[in-house]
Coordinates of C-alpha atoms in Angstrom, one line a residue:
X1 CA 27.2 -1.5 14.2
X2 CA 28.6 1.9 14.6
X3 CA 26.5 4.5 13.1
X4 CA 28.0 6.8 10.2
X5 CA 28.3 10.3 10.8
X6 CA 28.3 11.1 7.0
X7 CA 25.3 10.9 4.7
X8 CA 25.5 9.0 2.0
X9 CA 25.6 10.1 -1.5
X10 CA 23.5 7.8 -2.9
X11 CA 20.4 5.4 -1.7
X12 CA 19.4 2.2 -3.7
X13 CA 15.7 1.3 -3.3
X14 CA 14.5 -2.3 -4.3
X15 CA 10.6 -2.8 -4.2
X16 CA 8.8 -6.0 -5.2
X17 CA 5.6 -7.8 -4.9
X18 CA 6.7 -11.7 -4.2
X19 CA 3.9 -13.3 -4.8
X20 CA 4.3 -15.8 -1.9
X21 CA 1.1 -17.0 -1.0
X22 CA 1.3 -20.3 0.9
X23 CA -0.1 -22.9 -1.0
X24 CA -1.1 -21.1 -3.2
X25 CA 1.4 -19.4 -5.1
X26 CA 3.5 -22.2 -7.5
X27 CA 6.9 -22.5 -6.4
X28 CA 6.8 -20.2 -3.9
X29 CA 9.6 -21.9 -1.8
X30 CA 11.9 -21.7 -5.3
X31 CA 11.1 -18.6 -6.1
X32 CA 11.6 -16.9 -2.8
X33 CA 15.1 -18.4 -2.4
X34 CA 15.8 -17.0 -5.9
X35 CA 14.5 -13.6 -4.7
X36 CA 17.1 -13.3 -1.9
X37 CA 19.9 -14.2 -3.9
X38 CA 18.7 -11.5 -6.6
X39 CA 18.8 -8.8 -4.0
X40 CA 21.6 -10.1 -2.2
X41 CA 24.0 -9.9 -5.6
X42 CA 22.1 -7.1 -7.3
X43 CA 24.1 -4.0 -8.4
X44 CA 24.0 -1.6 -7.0
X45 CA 24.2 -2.6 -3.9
X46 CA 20.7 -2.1 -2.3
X47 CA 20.3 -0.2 1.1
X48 CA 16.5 -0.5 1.5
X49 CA 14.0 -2.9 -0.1
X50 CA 10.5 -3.3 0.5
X51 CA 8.7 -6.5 0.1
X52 CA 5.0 -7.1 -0.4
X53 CA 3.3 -10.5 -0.3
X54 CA 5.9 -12.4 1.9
X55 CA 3.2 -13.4 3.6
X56 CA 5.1 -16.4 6.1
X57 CA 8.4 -15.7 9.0
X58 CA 9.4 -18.8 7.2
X59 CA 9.7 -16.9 3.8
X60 CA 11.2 -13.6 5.5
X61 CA 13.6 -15.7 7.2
X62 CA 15.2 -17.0 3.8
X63 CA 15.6 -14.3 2.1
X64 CA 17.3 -13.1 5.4
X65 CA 19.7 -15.9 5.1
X66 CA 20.9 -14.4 1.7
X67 CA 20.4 -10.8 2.4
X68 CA 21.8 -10.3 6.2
X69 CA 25.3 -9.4 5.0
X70 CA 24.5 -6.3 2.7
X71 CA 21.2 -5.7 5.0
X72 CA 21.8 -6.4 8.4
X73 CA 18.7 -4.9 9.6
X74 CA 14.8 -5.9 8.6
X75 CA 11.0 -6.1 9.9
X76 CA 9.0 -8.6 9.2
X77 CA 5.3 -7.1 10.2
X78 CA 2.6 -9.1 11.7
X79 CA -1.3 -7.9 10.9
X80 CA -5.0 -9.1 10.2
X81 CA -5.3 -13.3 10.6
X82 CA -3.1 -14.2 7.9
X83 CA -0.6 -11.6 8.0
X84 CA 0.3 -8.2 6.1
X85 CA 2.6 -10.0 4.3
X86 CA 5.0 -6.7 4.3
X87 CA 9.3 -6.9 5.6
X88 CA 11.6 -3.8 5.1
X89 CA 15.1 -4.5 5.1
X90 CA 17.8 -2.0 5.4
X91 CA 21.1 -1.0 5.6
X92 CA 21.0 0.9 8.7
X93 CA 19.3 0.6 12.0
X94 CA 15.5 0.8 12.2
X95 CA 15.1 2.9 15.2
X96 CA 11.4 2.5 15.1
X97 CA 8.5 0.5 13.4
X98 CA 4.9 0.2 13.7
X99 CA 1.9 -1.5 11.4
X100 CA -0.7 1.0 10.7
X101 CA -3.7 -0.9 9.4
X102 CA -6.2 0.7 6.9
X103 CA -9.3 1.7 8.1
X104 CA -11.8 0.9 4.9
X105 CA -10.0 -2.7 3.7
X106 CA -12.4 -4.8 1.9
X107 CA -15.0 -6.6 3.1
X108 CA -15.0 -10.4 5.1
X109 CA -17.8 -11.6 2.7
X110 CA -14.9 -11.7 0.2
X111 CA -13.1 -14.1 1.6
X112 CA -12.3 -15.7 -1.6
X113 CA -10.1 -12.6 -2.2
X114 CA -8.5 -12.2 1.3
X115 CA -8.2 -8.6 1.7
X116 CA -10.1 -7.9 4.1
X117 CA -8.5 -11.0 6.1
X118 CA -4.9 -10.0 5.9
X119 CA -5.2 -6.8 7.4
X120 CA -3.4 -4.4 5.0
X121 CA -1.9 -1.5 6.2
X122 CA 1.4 0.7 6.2
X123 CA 4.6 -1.2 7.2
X124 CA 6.8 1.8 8.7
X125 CA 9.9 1.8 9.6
X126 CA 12.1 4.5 11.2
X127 CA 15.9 4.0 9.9
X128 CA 18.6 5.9 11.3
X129 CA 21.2 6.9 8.9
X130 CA 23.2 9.0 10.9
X131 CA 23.0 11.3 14.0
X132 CA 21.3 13.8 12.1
X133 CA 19.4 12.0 9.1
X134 CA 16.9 9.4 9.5
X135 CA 14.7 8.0 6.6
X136 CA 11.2 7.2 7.2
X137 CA 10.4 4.0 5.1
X138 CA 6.8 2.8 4.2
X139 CA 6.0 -0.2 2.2
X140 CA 2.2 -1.2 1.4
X141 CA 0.0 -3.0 -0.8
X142 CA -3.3 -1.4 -1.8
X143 CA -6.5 -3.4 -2.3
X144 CA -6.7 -5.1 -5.5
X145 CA -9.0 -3.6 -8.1
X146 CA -11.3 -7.0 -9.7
X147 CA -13.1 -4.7 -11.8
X148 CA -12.2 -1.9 -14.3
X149 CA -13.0 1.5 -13.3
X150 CA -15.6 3.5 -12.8
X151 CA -17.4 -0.3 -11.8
X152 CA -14.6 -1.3 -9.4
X153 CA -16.8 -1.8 -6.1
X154 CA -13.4 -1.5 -4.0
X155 CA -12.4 1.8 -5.4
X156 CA -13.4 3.7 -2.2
X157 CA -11.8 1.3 -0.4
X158 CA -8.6 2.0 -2.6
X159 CA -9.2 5.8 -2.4
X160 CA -8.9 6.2 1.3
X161 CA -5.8 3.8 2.0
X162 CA -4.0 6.2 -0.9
X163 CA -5.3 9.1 1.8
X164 CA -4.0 7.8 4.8
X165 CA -0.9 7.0 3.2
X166 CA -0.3 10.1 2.1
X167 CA -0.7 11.5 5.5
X168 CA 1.9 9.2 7.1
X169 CA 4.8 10.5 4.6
X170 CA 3.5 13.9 5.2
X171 CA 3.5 13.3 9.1
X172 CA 7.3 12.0 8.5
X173 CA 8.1 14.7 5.8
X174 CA 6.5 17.3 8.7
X175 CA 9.4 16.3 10.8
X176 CA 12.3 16.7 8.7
X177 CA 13.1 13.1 7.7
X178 CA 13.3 11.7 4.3
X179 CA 10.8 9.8 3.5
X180 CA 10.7 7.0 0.6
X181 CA 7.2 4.9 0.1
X182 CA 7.5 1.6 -1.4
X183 CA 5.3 -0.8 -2.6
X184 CA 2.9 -2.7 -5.3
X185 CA -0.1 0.3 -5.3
X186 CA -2.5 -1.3 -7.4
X187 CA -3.0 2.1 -9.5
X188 CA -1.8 3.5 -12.8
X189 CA 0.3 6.9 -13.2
X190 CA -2.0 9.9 -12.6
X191 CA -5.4 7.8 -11.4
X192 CA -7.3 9.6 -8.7
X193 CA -5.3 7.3 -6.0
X194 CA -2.0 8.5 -7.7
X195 CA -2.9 12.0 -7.7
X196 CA -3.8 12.3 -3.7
X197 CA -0.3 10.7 -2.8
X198 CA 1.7 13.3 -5.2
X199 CA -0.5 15.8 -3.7
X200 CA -1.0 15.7 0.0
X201 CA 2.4 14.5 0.5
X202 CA 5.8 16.2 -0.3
X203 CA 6.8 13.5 -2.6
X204 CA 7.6 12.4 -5.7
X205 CA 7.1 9.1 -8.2
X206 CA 11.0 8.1 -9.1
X207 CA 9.8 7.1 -12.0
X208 CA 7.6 10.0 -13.5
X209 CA 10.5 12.2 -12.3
X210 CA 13.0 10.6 -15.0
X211 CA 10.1 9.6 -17.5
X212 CA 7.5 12.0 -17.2
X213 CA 5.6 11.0 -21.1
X214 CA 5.3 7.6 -19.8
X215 CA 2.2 5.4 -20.0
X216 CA -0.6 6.3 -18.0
X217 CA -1.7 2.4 -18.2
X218 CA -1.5 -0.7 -20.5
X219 CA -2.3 0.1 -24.1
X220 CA -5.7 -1.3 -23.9
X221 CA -6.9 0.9 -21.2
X222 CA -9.1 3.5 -21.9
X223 CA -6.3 6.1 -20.5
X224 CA -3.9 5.1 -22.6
X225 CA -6.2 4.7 -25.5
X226 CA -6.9 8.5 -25.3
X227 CA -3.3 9.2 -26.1
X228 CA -3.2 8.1 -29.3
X229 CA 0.0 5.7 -28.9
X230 CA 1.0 2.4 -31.1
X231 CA 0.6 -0.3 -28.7
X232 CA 4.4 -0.8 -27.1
X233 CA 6.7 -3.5 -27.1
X234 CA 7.9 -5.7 -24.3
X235 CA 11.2 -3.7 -23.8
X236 CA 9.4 -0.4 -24.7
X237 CA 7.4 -0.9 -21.6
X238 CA 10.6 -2.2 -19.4
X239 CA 12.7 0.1 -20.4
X240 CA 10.5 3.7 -20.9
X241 CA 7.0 2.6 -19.2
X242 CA 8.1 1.3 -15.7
X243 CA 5.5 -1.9 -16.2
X244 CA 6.1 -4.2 -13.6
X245 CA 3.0 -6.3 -13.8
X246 CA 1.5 -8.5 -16.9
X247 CA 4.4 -8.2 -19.2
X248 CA 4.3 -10.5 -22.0
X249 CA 8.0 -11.4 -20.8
X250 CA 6.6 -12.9 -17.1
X251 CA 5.9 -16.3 -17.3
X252 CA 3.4 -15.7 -15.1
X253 CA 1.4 -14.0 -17.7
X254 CA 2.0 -17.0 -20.1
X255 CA -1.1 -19.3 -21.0
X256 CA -1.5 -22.4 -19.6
X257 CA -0.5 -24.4 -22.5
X258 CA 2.9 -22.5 -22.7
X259 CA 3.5 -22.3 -18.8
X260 CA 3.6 -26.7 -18.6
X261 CA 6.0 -26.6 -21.6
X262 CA 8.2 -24.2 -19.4
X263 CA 8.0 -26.7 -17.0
X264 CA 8.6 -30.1 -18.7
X265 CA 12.2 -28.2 -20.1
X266 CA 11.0 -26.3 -23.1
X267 CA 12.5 -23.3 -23.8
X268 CA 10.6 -20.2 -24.6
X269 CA 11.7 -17.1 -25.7
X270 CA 9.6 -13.8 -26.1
X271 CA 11.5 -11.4 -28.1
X272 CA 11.8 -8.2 -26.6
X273 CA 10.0 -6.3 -30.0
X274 CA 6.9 -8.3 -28.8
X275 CA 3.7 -6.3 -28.9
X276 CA 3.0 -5.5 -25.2
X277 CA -0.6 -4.3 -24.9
X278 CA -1.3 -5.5 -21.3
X279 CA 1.6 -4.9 -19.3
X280 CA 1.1 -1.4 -16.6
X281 CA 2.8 0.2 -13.7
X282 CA 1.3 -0.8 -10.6
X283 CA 4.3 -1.2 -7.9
X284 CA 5.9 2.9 -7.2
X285 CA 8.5 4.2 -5.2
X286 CA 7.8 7.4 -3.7
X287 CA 10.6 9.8 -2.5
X288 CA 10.7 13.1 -0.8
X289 CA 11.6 15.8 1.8
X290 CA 10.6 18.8 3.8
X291 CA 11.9 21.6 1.7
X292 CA 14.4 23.9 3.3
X293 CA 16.2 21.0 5.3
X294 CA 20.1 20.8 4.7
X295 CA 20.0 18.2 1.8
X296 CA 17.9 17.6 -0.8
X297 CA 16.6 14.7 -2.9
X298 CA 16.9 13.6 -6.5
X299 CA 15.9 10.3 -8.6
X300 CA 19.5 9.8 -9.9
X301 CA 18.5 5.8 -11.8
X302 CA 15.7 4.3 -12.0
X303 CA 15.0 0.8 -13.8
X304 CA 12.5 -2.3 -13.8
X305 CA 14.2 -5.5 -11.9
X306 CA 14.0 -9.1 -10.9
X307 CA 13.3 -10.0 -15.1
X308 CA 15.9 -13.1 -15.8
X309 CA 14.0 -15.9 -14.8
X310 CA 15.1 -18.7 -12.3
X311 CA 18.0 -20.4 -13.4
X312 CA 16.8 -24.2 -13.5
X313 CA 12.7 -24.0 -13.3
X314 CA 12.6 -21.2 -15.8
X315 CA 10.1 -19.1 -14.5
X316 CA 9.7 -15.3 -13.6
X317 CA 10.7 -15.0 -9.8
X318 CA 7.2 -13.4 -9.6
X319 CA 3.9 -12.2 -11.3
X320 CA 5.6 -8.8 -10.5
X321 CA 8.7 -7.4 -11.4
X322 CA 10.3 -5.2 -9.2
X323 CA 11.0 -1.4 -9.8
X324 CA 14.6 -0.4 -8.0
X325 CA 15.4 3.4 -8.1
X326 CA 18.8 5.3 -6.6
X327 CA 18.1 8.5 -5.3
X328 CA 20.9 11.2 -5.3
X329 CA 22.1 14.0 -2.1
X330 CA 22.4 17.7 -3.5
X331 CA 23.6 19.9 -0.6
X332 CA 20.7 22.7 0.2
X333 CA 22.6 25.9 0.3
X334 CA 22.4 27.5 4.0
X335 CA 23.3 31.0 5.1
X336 CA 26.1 31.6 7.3
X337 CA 24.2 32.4 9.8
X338 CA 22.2 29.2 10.2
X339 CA 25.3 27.1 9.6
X340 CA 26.7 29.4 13.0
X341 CA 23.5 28.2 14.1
X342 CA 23.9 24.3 13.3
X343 CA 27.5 24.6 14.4
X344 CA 26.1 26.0 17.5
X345 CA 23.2 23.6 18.2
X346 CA 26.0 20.6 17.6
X347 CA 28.8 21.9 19.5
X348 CA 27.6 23.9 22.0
X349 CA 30.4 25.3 24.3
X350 CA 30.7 24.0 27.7
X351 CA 32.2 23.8 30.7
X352 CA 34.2 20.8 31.2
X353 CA 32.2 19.2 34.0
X354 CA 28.5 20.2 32.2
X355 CA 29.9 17.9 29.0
X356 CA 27.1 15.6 28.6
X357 CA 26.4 13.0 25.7
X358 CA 24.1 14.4 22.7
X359 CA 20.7 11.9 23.1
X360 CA 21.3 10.2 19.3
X361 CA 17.4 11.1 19.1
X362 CA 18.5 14.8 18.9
X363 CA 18.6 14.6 14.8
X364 CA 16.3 18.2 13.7
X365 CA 17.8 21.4 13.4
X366 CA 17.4 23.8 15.7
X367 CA 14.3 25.9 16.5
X368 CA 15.2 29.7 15.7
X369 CA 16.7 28.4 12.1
X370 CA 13.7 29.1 9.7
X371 CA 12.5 26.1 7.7
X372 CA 9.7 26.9 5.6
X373 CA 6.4 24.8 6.4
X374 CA 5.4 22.7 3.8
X375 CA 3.2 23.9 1.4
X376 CA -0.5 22.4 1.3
X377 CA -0.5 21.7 -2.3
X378 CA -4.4 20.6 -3.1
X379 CA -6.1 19.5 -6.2
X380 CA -8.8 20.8 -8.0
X381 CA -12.1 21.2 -5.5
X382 CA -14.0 19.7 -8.4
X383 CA -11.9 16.2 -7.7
X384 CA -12.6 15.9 -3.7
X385 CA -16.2 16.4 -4.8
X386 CA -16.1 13.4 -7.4
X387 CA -14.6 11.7 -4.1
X388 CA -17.1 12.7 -1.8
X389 CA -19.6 11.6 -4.6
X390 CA -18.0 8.3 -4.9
X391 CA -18.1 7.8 -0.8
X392 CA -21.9 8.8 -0.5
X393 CA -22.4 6.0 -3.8
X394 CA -20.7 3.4 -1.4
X395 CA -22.4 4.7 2.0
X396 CA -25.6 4.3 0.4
X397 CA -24.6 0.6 -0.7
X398 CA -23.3 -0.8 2.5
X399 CA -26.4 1.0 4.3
X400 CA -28.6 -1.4 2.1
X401 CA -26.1 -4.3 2.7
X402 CA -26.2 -3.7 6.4
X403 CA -30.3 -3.8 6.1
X404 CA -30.4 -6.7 4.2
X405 CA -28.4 -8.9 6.1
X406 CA -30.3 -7.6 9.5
X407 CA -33.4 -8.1 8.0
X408 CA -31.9 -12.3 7.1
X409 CA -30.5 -12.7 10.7
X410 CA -34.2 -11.9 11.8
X411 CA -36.1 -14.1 9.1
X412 CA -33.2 -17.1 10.1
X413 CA -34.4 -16.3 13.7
X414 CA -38.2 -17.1 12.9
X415 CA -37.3 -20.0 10.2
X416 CA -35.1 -21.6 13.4
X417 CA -38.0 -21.5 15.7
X418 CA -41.0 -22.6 13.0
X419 CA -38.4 -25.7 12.4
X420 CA -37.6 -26.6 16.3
X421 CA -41.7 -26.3 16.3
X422 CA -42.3 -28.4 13.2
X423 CA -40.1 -31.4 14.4
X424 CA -42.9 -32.3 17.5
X425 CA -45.3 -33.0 14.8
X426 CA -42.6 -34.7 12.2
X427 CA -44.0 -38.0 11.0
X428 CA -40.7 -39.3 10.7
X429 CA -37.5 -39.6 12.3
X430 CA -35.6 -38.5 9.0
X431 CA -37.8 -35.6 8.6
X432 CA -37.8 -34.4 12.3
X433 CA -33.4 -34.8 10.9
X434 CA -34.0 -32.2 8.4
X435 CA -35.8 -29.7 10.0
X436 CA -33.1 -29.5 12.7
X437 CA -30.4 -29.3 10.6
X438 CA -32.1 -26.3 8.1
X439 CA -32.7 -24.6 11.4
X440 CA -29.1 -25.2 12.9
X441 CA -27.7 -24.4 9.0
X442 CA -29.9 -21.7 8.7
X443 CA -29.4 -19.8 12.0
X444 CA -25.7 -20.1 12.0
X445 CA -26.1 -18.4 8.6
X446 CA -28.4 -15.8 9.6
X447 CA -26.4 -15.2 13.0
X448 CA -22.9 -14.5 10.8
X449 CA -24.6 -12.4 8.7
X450 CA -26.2 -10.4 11.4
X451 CA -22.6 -10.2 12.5
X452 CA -21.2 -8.9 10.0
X453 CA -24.2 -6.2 9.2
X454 CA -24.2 -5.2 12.5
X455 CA -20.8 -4.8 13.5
X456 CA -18.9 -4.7 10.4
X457 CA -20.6 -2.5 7.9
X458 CA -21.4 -0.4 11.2
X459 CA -17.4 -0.1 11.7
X460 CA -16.8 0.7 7.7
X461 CA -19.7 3.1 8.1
X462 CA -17.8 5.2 10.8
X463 CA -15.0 4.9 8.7
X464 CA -16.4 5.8 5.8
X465 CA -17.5 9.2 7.8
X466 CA -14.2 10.1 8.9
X467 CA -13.1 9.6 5.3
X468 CA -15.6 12.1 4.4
X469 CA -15.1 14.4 6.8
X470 CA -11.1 14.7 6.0
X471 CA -12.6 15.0 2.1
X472 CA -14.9 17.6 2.9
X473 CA -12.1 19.7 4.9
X474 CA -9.4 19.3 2.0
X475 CA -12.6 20.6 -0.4
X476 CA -13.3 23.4 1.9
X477 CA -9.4 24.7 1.6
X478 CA -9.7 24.1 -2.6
X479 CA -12.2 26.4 -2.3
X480 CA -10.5 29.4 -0.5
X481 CA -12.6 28.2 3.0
X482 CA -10.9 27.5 6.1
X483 CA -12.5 24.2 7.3
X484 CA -15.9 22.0 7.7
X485 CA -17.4 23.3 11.0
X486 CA -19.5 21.2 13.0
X487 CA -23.0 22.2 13.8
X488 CA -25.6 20.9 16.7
X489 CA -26.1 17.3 16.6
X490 CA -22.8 16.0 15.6
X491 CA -24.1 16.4 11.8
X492 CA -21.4 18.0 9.7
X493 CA -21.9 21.1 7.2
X494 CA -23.4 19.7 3.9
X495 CA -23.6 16.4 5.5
X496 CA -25.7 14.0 7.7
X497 CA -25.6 12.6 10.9
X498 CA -25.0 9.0 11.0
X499 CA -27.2 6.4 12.9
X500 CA -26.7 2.7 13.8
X501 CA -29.0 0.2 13.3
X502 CA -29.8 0.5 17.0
X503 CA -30.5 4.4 16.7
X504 CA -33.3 3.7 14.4

């Protein structure tokens, strides 16, 4: 396909979270089909969707089927043991693409939540619009919160994947390309994670932009509460509030008893004036651009998606809906001298036999135009302290963790041995049985656990400092300072060296 030389005028964005665990999620195959369908006739026409929880090739390949003729190009992205479960589709070419895991992303001991074992990261995706626009694309799904805040034991976890985020759209942003960041968050509207991506990257929440009173959370939060709002209705919080996620109108939602009437053939309306005190905004779409490049960015629509259920099982296509946004081109007025300058850097003139094709990489402007840096907008120094209190909280927990689980791979060690020693003065055969299976049970047990506090909370731990170190930087700049220096020792200002388990 022959790439456009214009820019378009518009760009539809579809995000959703699929909910396509396999064998897990109910009706995944059904509902997935449904999905492609949905974006495949959806108006306007989308040119970029993200998806999150398409977790098999199988799944991405179906909604392929129905979506290859409006999207002809699309990245299905591979991570962790079970997969990322993250695919971009687009319009145009994807020049580029790369799967940047997080570096703090749950714990293996959770297994029975999967985080940790699917590897989440940043799907990103290079899209070349035209010879000289590209779109930088990123679609992720941030760890799960399973408690409420302040309690939620993954919220430092959550924290620094909203940092390094923010730093790949800035990175992108940095070179001039549009960047739009897609994807089911797992925040609410101005939470601490909300506030480092609107901060430490140039862009903006599509749907803030064109609702800016909306919720800050489901009625029953304590957020919200503090506003002093009547709890909303379902279409309230489609229509106004962006909520995208345990809307009285997803069947998903629905108890039990109601979901198997669904499902023998009753039909079940929710009236769209039904109180709606859980639903919330967790899935965003994120949009911005260096300032002082030729065009500029603005959210021209922006709506809630993916709501009519499946024609013949009845059911929401997911536990999500999606959130689709259209952003809108405004020419950014240039002198006449750097449009001289543009016209030069394009059409340079040349001899006949120097007349060489342009490298379609070639897309900035050139270097003696001047584009103003962007700005390092920072927050308040008081909120990368709470941050840096929150990470020394955690450090201190996964030290103990990493102790404790030594200190049982060392007992398992002795147990093992007293047991192998025990069985040459068993009485019995069934006894001598038991004793060699506590000490096989219990040393495998002790073995994975010194595993995992030895090698994993020592990885998180290193993590955990670079974290802190980035924190303690940003805090430094709030604060009129120019940096953290580093002192003898490899300890940091106003911090402390870190030892391994072997160091001590």
């Amino acid at each position: 396909m022959s790439i456009s030389e214009e820019t378009p005028e518009k760009i539809n964005i579809i995000s959703l979270n699929c909910w396509g665990l396999k064998y897990l999620a109910t009706l995944r195959r059904e509902r997935l089909v449904e999905i492609g369908k949905r974006i495949s006739s959806a108006s306007p026409i989308p040119h970029i969707v993200g998806l999150q929880e398409c977790w098999t090739s199988e799944d991405y390949k179906l909604i392929r089927n129905h979506t290859r003729h409006i999207l002809p190009y699309g990245k299905f992205y591979h991570s962790g043991i079970f997969g990322g479960g993250l695919a971009i589709l687009s319009k145009w070419p994807i020049e580029e693409s790369n799967m940047a895991r997080y570096p703090l992303n749950g714990r293996p001991t959770a297994f029975f939540r999967g985080d940790w074992f699917v590897g989440k990261g940043v799907a990103c995706a290079m899209i070349r619009i035209n010879t000289t626009t590209r779109l930088a694309a990123f679609c992720t799904h941030l760890h799960a919160p399973y408690e409420m805040e302040p309690h939620d034991s993954y919220i430092c976890h959550r924290t620094g994947q909203a940092w390094e985020i923010a730093k790949l759209m800035r990175s992108a942003a940095e070179r001039g390309d549009l960047v739009v960041g897609m994807g089911d968050f797992n925040m609410i509207p101005l939470s601490l994670a909300h506030r480092i991506i609107t901060t430490h990257a140039p862009v903006k929440d599509a749907w803030r932009e064109l609702f800016p009173d909306s919720s800050i959370g489901a009625a029953i939060d304590r957020a919200e509460k503090s506003r002093g709002r009547e709890i909303p209705t379902a279409d309230f919080n489609m229509t106004q509030n962006g909520a995208t996620c345990d809307s009285v109108l997803n069947t998903w939602r629905w108890r039990k008893e109601d979901q198997k009437k669904m499902f023998k053939g009753a039909t079940i309306n929710v009236e769209g004036q039904t109180p709606d005190p859980r639903a919330k905004r967790l899935d965003y779409i994120f949009f911005g651009s260096r300032d002082g490049t030729q065009h500029t960015w603005h959210v021209g629509d922006v709506k809630v998606g993916m709501t009519d259920r499946h024609p013949t099982i009845g059911c929401s296509l997911s536990d999500h809906f999606s959130v689709e946004a259209t952003i809108s081109r405004v020419e950014a007025p240039l002198s006449t001298e750097d449009i001289e300058k543009i016209e030069d850097f394009q059409h340079p003139p040349r001899k006949e036999a120097e007349i060489k094709s342009v490298p379609i990489a070639q897309t900035h402007l050139p270097a003696n135009i001047s584009v103003p840096p962007i700005v390092n907008h920072l927050l308040p120094p008081s909120t990368y302290h709470e941050i840096l209190s929150m990470i020394h909280t955690y450090t201190l927990r996964e030290r103990r963790q990493r102790r404790l689980r030594l200190s049982h791979f060392l007992l398992s060690v002795f147990v093992s041995i007293g047991c192998l020693i025990a069985v040459f003065w068993s009485p019995h055969n069934y006894v001598s049985f038991v004793l060699m299976l506590l000490s096989t049970l219990g040393l495998g047990a002790g073995v994975i656990d010194g595993l995992i506090g030895g090698l994993f909370v020592g990885s998180e731990l290193r993590a955990l400092k670079e974290f802190e170190w980035e924190i303690r930087c940003a805090a430094r700049k709030a604060e009129g300072g120019r940096g953290v220096e580093e002192i003898e020792g490899g300890e940091e200002e106003d911090g402390g060296s870190l030892m391994d388990w072997y160091d001590r």
